[in-house]
Coordinates of C-alpha atoms in Angstrom, one line a residue:
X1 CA -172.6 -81.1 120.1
X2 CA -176.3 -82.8 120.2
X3 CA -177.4 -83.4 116.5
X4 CA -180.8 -81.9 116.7
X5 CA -181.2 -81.6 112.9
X6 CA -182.9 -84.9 112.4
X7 CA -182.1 -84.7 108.2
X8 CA -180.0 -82.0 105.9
X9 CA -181.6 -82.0 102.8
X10 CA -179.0 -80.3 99.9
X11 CA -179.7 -79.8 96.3
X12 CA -183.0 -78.3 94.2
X13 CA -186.0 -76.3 95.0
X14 CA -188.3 -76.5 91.7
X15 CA -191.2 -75.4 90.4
X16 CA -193.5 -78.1 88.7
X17 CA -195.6 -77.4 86.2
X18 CA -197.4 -80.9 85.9
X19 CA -199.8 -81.7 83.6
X20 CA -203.3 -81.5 83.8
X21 CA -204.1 -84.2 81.4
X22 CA -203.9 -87.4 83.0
X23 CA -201.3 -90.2 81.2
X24 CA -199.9 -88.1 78.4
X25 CA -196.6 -87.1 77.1
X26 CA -195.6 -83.3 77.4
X27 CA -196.3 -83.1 73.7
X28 CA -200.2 -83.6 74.3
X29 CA -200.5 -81.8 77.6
X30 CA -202.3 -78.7 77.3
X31 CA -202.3 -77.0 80.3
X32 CA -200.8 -77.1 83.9
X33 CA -201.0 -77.0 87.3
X34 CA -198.1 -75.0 89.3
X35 CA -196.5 -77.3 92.4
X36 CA -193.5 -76.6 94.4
X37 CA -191.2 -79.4 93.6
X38 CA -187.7 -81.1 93.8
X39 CA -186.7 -84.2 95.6
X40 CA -184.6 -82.6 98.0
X41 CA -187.2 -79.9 98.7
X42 CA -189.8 -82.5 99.3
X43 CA -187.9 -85.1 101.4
X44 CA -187.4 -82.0 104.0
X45 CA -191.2 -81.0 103.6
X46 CA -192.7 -84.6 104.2
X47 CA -190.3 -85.4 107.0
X48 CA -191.1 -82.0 108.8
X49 CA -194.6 -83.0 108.7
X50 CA -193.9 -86.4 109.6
X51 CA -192.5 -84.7 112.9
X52 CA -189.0 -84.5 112.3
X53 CA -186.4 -81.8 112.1
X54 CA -185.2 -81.4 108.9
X55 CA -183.8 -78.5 107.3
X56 CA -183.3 -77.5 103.3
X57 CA -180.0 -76.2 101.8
X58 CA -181.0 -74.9 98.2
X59 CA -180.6 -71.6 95.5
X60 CA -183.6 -69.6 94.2
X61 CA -183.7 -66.6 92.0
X62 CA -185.1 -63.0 93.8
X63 CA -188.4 -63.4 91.6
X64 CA -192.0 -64.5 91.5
X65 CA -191.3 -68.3 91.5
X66 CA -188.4 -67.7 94.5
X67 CA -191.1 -65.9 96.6
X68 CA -193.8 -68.6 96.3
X69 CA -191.3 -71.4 97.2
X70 CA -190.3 -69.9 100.1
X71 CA -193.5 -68.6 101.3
X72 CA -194.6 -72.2 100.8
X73 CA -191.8 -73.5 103.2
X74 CA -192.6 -70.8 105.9
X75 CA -196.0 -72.3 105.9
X76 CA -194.8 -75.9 106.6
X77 CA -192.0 -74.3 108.8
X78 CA -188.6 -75.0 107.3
X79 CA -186.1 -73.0 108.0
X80 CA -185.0 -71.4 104.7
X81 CA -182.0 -69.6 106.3
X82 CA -179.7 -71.3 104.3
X83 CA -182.1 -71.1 101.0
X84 CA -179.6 -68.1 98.8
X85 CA -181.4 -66.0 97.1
X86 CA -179.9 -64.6 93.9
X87 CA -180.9 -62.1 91.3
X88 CA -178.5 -63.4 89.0
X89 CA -180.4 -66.4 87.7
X90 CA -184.0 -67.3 87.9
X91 CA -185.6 -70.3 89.9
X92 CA -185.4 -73.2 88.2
X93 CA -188.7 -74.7 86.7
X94 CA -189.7 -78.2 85.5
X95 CA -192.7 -79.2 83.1
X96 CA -193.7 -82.7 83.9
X97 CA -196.0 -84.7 82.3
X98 CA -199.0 -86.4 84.4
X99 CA -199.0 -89.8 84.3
X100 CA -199.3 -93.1 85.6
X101 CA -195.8 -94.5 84.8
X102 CA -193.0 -92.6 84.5
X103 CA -193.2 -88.9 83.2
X104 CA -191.7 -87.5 81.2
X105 CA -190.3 -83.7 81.8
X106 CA -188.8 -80.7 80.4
X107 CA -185.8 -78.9 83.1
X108 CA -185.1 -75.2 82.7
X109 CA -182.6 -75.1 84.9
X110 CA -181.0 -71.8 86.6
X111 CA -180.7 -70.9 90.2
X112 CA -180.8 -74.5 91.4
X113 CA -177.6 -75.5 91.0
X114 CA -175.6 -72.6 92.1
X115 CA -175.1 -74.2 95.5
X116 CA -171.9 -72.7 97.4
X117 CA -170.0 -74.2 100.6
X118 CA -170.7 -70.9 102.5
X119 CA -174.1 -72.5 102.8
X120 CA -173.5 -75.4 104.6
X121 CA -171.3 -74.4 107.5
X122 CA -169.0 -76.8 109.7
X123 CA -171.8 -76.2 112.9
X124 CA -174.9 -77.2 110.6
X125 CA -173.4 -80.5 110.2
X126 CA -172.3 -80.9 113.6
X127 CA -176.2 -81.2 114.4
X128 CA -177.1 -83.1 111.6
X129 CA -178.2 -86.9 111.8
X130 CA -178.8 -87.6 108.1
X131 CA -177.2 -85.7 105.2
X132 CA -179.3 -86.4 101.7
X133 CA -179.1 -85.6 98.1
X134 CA -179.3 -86.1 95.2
X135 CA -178.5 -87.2 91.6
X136 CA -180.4 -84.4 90.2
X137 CA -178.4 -82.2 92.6
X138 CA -175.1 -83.7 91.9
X139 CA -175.4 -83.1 87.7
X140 CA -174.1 -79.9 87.6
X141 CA -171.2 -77.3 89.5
X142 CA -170.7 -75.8 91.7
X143 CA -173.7 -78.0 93.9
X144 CA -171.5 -80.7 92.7
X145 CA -168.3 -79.6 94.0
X146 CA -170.0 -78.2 97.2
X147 CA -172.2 -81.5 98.4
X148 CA -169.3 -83.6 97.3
X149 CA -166.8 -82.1 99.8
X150 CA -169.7 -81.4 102.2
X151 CA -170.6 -85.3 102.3
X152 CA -166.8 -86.0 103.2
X153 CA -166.8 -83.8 106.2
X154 CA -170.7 -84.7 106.9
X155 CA -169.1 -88.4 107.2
X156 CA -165.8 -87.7 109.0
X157 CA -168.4 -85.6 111.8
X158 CA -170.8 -89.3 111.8
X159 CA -173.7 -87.9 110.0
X160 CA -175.1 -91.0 107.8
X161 CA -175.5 -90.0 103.9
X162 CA -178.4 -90.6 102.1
X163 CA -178.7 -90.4 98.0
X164 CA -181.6 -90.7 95.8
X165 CA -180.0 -91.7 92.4
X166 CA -183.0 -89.8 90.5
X167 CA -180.4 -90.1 87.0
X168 CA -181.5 -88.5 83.9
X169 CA -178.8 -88.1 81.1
X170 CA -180.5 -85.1 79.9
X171 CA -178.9 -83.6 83.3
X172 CA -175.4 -84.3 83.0
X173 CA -172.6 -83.7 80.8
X174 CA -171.8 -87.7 80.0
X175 CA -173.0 -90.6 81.6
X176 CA -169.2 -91.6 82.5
X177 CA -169.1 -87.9 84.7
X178 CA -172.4 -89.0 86.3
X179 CA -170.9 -92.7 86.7
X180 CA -167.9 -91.2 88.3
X181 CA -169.4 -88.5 91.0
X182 CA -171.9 -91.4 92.3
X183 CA -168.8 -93.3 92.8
X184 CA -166.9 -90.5 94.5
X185 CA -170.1 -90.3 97.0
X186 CA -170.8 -94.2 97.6
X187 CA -167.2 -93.6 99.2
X188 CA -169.5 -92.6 102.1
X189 CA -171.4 -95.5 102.3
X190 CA -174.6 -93.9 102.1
X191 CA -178.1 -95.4 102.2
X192 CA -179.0 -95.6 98.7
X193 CA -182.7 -95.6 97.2
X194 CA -182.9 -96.2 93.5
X195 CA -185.6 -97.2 90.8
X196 CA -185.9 -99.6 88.2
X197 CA -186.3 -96.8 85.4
X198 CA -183.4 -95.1 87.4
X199 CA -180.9 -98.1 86.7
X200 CA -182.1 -98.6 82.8
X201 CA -181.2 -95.0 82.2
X202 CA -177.7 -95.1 84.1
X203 CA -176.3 -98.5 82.6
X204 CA -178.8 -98.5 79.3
X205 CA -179.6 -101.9 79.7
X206 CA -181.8 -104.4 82.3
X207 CA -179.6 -105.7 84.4
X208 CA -180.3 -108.5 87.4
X209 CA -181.2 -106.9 90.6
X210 CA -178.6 -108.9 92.5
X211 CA -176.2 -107.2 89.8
X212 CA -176.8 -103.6 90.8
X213 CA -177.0 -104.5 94.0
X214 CA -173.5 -105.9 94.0
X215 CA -172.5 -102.9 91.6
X216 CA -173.2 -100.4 94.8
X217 CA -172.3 -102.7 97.5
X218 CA -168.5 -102.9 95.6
X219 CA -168.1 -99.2 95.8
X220 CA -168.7 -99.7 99.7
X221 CA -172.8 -99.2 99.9
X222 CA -174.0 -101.6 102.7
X223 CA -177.9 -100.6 102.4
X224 CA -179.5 -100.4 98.8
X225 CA -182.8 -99.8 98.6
X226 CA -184.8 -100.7 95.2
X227 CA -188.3 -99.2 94.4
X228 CA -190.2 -101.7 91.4
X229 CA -193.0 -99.1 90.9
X230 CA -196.6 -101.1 91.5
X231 CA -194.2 -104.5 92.2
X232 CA -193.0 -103.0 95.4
X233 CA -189.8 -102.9 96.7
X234 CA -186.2 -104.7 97.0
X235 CA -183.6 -103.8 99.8
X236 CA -180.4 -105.4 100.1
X237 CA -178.1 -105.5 103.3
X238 CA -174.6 -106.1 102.4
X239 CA -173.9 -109.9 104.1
X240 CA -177.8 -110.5 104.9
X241 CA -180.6 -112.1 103.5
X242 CA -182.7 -109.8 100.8
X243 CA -186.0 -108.5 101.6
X244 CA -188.6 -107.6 99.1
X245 CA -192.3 -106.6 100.1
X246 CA -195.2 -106.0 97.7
X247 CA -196.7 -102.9 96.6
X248 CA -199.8 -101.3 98.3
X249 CA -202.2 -101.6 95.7
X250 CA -203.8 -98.9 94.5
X251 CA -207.5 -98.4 92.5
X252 CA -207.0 -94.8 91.3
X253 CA -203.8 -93.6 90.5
X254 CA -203.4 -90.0 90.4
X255 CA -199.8 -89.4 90.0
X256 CA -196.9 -90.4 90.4
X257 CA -194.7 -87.6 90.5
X258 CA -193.0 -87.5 93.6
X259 CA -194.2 -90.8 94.9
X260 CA -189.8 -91.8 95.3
X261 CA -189.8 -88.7 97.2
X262 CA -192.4 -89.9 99.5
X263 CA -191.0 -93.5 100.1
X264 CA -187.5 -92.2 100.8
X265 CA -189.4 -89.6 103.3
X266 CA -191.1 -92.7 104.7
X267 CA -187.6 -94.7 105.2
X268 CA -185.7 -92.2 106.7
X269 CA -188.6 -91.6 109.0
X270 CA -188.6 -95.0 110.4
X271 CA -184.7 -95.2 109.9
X272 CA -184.0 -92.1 112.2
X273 CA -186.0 -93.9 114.9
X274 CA -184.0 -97.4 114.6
X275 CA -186.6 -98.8 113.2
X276 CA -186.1 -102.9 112.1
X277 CA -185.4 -102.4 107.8
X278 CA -188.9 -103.9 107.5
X279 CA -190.8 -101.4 109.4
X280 CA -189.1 -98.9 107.3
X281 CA -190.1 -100.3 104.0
X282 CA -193.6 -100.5 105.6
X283 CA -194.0 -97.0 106.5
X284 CA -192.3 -95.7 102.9
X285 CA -194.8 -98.4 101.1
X286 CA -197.8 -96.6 103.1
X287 CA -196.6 -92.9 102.4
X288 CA -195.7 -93.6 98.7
X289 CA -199.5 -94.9 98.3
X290 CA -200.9 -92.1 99.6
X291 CA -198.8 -89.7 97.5
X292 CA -200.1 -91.8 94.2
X293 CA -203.4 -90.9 95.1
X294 CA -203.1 -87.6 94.9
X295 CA -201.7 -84.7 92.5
X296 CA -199.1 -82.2 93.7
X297 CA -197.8 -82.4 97.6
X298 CA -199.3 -85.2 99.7
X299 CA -202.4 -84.5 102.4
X300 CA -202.4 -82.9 105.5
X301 CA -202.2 -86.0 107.4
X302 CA -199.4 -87.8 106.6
X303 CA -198.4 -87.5 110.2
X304 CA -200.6 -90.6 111.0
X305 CA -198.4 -92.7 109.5
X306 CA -196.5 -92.8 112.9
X307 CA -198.9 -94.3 114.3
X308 CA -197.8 -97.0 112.3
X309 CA -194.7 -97.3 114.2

């Protein structure tokens, strides 16, 4: 069967309630600005306006938020026919502080997770090049129990697996449950993107980069990619020399919220085409700098960042 479904994206649709105060903790924001939101949700937006095929797997409540989030996917043309719709729990919602560094944010979680294997059908992944989660999607059942056995069969039919390990403890049940399921999915050998802030929170201490890199490529990762905020980026290839490129710099940063989501949309981008690693990093260096510049979803014109191909 041709794979026509360039990437699968799995996990949460949000809503993001970011702040309107810029560099403040949720404590000191006062008001906010409503964004539709989730890494999984955005990684198939940018890529479908990037000009690939990609196509969002996710649970929202039959409400007011459920309606705007789809209406909002319509528009960039995402097929939402395997978005459930449930009026049983309510869209999930996130307050995130606006900031310059890392936010900090509030889950109220609901409809997101309620992920079931009726929504990912054995055809589905027969047409899909790249499978991708998340951590944040992984944290809670049944999503977990879905994308876990939905990975294993996405890999046995030759899709490659992508992860963004996006951990927050205040997600999971333990650290060692969250330690244990990324293990279970590494089996898969899936291109990995994680951050600096990511790691501290998993292992609670600063560890050498060549340390977590070895820590993933042990459980069988061959490509780790690792984003150092305005110091750029690390990737290491299992058996090949490390590459590490600078950030682009930025004058005015707007936000950062979502600016991972837009350098993993970036990779895959270039990855999909066979891209060299470099020319990967290059086009998710260019496409994170323009999210940082602005607030919310990135411009209309992303898509001339093929040209850069």
């Amino acid at each position: 069967m041709k794979k026509n479904i360039d990437i699968l994206c799995v996990g949460e649709i949000l809503i993001d309630f970011i702040g309107h105060q810029n560099d403040v903790l949720i404590n000191e924001t006062r008001d906010y600005h409503r964004y539709l939101g989730g890494s999984p949700a955005n990684v198939a937006m940018n890529c479908k306006r990037l000009g690939l095929t990609s196509l969002l797997i996710s649970t929202l409540g039959i409400d007011g938020f459920g309606e705007y989030a789809i209406n909002r996917l319509n528009e960039i043309g995402i097929n939402t026919n395997y978005t459930k719709r449930t009026s049983k729990d309510s869209t999930s919602v996130i307050f995130v502080s606006r900031s310059n560094g890392t936010p900090d944010f509030i889950p109220y979680r609901s409809a997101d997770y309620k992920i079931t294997e009726d929504q990912i059908p054995k055809d589905i992944l027969l047409k899909t090049k790249i499978f991708h989660t998340t951590c944040f999607a992984l944290s809670k059942k049944p999503a977990q129990t879905t994308i876990l056995k939905k990975a294993k069969e996405a890999f046995n039919l030759d899709c490659i697996l992508s992860i963004d390990i996006n951990y927050a403890k205040e997600l999971w049940e333990s650290k060692e449950e969250a330690l244990s399921v990324i293990k279970e999915y590494c089996i898969y050998n899936p291109l990995i993107k994680i951050s600096e802030d990511d790691m501290l929170r998993l292992f609670e201490k600063e560890l050498p980069h060549q340390e977590i890199f070895d820590y993933f490529h042990n459980l069988g990762v061959d490509i780790v990619c690792l984003t150092l905020g305005s110091k750029g980026v690390k990737l290491s290839q299992k058996g090949k020399e490390l590459i590490q490129l600078p950030a682009i710099k930025i004058d005015n940063v707007m936000d950062t919220t979502g600016a991972g989501d837009a350098f993993w949309s970036g990779f895959l981008f270039a990855y999909i085409q066979n891209k060299p690693i470099k020319e990967c990093l290059n086009i998710a260096l260019n496409l994170a700098a323009l999210k940082l510049q602005n607030v919310g979803r990135l411009p209309d014109n992303i898509d001339i960042l093929s040209k850069l191909l």
